PDB file of C-alpha atoms in Angstrom:
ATOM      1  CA  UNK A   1      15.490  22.497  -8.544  1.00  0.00           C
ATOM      2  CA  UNK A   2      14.363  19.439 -11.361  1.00  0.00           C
ATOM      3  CA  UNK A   3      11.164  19.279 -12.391  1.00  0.00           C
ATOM      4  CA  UNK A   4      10.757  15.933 -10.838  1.00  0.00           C
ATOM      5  CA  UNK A   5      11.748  17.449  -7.266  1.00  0.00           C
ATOM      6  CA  UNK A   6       9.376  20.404  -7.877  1.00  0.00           C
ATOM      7  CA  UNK A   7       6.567  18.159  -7.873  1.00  0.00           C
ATOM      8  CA  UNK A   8       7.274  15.856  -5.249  1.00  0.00           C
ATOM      9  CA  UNK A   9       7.352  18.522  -3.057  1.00  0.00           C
ATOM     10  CA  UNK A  10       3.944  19.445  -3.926  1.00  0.00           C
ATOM     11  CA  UNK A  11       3.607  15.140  -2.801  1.00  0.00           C
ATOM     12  CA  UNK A  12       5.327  16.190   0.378  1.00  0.00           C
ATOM     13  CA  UNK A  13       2.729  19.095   0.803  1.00  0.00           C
ATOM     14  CA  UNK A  14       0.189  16.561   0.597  1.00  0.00           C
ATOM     15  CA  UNK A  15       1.353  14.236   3.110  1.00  0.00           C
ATOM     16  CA  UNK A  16       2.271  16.830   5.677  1.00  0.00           C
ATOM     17  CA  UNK A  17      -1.996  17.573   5.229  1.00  0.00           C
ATOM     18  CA  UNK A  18      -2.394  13.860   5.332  1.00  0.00           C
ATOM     19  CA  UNK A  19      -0.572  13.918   8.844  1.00  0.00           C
ATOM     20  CA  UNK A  20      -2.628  16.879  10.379  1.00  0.00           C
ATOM     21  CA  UNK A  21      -5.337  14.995   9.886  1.00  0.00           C
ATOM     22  CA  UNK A  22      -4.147  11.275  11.715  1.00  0.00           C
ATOM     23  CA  UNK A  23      -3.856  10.034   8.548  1.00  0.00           C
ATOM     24  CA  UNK A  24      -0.632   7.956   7.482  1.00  0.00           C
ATOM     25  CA  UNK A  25       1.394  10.802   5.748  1.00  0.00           C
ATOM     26  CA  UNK A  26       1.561  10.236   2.142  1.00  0.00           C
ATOM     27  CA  UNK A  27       0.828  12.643  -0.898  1.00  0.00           C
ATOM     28  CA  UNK A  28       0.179  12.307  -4.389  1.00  0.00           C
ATOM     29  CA  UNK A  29       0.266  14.695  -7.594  1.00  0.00           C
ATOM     30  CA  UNK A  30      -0.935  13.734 -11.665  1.00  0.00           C
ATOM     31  CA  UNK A  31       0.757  16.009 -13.756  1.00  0.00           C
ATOM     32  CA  UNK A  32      -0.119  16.017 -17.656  1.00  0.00           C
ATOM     33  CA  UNK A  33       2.158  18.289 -20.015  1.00  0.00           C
ATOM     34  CA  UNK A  34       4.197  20.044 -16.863  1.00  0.00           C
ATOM     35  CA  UNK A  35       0.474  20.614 -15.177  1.00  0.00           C
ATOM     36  CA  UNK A  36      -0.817  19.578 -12.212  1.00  0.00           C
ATOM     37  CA  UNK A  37      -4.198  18.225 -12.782  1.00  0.00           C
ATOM     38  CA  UNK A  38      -4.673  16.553  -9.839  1.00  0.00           C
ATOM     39  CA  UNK A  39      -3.107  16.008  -6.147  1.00  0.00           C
ATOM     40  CA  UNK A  40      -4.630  13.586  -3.040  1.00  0.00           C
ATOM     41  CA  UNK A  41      -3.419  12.504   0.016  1.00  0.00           C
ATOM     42  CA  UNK A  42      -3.889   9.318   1.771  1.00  0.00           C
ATOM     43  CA  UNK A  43      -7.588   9.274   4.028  1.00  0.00           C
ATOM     44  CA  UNK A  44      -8.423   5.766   4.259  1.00  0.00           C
ATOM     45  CA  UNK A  45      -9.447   6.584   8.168  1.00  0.00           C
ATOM     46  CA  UNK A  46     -11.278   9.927   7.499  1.00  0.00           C
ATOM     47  CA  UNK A  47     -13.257   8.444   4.260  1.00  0.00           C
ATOM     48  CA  UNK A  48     -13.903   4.693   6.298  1.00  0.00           C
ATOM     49  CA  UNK A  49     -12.174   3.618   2.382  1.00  0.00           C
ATOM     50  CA  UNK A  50      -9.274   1.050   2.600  1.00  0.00           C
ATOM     51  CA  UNK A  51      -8.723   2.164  -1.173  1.00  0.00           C
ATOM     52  CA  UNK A  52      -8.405   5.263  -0.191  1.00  0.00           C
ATOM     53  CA  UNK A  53      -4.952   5.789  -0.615  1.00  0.00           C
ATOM     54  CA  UNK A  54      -3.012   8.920  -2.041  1.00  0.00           C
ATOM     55  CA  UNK A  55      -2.473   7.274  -5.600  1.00  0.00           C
ATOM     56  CA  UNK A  56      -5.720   6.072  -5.786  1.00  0.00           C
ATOM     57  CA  UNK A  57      -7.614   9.595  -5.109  1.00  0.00           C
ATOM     58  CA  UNK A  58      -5.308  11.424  -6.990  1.00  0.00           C
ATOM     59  CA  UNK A  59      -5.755   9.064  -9.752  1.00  0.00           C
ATOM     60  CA  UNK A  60      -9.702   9.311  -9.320  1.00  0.00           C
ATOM     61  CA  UNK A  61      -9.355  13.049  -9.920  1.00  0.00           C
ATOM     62  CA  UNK A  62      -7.169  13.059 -12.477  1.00  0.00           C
ATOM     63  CA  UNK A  63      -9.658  10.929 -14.339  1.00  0.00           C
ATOM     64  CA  UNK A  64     -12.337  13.096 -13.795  1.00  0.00           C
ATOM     65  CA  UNK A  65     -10.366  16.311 -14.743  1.00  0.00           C
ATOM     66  CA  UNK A  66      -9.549  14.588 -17.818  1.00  0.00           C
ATOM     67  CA  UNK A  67     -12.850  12.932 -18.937  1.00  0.00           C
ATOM     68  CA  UNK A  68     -11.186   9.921 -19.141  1.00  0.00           C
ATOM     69  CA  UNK A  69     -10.241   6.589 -17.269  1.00  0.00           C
ATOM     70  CA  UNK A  70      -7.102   6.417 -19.394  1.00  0.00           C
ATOM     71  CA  UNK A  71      -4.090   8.375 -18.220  1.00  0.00           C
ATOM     72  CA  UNK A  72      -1.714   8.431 -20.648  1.00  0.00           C
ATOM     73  CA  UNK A  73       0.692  11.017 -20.907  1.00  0.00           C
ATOM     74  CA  UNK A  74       0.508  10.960 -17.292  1.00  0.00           C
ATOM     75  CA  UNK A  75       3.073  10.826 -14.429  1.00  0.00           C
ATOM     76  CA  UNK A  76       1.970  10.042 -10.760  1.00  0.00           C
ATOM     77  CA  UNK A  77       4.454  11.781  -8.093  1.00  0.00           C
ATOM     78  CA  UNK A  78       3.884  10.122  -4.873  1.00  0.00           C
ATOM     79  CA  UNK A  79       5.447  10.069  -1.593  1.00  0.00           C
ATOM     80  CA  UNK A  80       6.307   6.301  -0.955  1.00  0.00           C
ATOM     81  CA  UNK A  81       6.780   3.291  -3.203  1.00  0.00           C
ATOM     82  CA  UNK A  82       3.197   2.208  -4.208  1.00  0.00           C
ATOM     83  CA  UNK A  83       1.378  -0.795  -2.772  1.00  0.00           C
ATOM     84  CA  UNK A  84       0.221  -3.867  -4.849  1.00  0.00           C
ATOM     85  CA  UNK A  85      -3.285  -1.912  -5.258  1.00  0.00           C
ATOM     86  CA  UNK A  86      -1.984   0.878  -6.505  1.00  0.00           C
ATOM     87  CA  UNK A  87       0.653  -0.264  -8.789  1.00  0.00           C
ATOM     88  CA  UNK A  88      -2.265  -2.148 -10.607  1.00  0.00           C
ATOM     89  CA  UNK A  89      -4.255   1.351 -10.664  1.00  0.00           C
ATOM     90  CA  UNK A  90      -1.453   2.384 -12.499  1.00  0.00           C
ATOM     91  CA  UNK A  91      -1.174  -0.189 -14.971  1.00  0.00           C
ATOM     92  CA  UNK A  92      -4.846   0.258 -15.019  1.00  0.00           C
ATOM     93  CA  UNK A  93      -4.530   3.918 -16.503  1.00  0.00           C
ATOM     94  CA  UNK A  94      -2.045   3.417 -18.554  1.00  0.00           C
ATOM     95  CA  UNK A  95       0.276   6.413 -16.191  1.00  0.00           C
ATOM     96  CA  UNK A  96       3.162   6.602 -18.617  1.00  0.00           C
ATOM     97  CA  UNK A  97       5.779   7.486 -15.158  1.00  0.00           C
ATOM     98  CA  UNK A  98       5.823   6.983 -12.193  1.00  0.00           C
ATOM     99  CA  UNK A  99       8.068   9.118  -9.797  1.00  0.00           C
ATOM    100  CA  UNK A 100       8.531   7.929  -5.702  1.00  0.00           C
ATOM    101  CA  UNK A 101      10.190   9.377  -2.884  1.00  0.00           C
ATOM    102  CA  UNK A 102      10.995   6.602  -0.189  1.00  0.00           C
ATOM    103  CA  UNK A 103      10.989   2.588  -0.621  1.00  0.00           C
ATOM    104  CA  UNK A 104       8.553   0.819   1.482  1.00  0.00           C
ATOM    105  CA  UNK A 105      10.801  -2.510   2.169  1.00  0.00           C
ATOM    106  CA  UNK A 106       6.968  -3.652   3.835  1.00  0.00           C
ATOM    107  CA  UNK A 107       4.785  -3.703   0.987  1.00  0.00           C
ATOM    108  CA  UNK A 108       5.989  -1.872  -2.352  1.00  0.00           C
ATOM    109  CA  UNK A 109       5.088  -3.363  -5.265  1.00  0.00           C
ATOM    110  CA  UNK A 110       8.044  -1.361  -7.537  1.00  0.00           C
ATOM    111  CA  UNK A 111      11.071  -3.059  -6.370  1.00  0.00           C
ATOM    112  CA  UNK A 112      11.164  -3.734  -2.806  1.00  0.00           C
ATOM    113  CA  UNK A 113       8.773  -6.430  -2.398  1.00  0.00           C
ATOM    114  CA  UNK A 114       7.353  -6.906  -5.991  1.00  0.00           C
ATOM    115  CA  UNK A 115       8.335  -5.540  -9.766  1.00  0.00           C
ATOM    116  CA  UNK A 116       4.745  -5.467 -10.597  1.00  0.00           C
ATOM    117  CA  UNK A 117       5.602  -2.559 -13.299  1.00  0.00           C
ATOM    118  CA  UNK A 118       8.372  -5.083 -15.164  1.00  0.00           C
ATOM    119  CA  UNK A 119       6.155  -8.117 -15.149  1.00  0.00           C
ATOM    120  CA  UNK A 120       6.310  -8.994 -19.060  1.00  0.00           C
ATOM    121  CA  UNK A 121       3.071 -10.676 -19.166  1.00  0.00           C
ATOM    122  CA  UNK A 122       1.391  -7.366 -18.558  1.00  0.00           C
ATOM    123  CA  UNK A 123       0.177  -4.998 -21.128  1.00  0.00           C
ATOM    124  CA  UNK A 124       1.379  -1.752 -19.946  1.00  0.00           C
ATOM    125  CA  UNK A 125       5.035  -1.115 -18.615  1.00  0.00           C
ATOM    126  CA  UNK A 126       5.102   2.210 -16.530  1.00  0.00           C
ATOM    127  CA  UNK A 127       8.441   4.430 -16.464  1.00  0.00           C
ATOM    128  CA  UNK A 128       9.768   4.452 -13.145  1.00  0.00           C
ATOM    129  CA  UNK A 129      12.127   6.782 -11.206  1.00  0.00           C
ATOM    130  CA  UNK A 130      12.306   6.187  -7.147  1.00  0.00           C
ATOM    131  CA  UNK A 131      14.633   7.771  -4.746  1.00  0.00           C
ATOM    132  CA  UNK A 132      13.381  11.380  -5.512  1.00  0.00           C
ATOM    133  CA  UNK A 133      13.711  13.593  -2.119  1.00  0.00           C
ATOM    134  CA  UNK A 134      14.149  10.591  -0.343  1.00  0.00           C
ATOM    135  CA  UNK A 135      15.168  11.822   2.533  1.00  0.00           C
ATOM    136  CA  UNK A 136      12.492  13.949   2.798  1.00  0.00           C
ATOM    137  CA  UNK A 137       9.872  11.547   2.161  1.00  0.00           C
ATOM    138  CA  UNK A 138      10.713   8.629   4.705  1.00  0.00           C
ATOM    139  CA  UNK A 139      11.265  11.453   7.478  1.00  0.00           C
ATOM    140  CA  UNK A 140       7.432  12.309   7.620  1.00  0.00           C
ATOM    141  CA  UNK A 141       6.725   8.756   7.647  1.00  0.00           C
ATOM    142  CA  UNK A 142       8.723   8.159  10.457  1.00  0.00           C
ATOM    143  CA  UNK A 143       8.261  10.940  12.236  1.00  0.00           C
ATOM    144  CA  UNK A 144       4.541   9.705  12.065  1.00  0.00           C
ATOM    145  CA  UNK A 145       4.924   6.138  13.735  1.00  0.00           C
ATOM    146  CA  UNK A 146       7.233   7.795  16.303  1.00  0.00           C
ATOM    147  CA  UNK A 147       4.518   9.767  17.354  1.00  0.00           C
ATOM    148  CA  UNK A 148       2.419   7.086  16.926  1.00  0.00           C
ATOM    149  CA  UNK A 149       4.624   4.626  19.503  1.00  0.00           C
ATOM    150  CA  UNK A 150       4.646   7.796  22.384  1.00  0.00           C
TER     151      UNK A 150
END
């Protein structure tokens, strides 16, 4: 197994806590230098906190762990192609890569709906990989809403 897939299933771990606990499932990990330094999952319902989304709490640890609102070095693993919020938390910390399991055709801001990470007139670019246990990663999610619909 890559590297890459290593740590997204430590993303996927995350999510499946984020679904125990009626939360939309999605899971985040910061590793620095082949570490994990931090990992969140999404618990805007639990925390009343419509910011609080995987990326976002992972990236709040992260900065804590490191002392340090600047990520570089960084790479976010995270279960589902960031929102618009998110994406500018990562341009925000300067995360060097960014690694994503499934698309969200409904409101990423990587490629499906916006290329917020390529926009030129920014002043950090983000490395980007998607597609990464893809599979995987858009079963929980809709294994979630199909539960949700019964």
């Amino acid at each position: 197994m890559d590297r890459d897939e290593q740590f997204m299933r430590m993303a996927l771990a995350e999510a499946e806590k984020a679904l125990r606990e009626g939360e939309v499932p999605v899971g985040a990990v910061v590793v620095l230098g082949g570490e994990v330094i931090a990992s969140a999952h999404n618990g805007p319902v639990a925390l009343k906190d419509p910011t609080a989304h995987a990326e976002i709490l992972a990236l709040r640890m992260a900065a804590a762990a490191e002392g340090n609102y600047r990520l570089a070095g960084t790479t976010l693993y995270v279960t589902i192609e960031p929102c618009l919020m998110c994406a500018g938390a990562l341009i925000h910390a300067r995360v060097s890569r960014l690694v994503f399991g499934a698309p969200d055709p409904k409101g990423g801001a990587v490629g499906s709906l916006y290329r917020v990470l390529e926009d030129a007139r920014l002043n950090h670019r983000v490395d980007v990989t998607g597609g990464v246990l893809k599979e995987a990663c858009s079963e929980i999610l809709s294994r979630f809403f199909r539960e949700k619909r019964l």
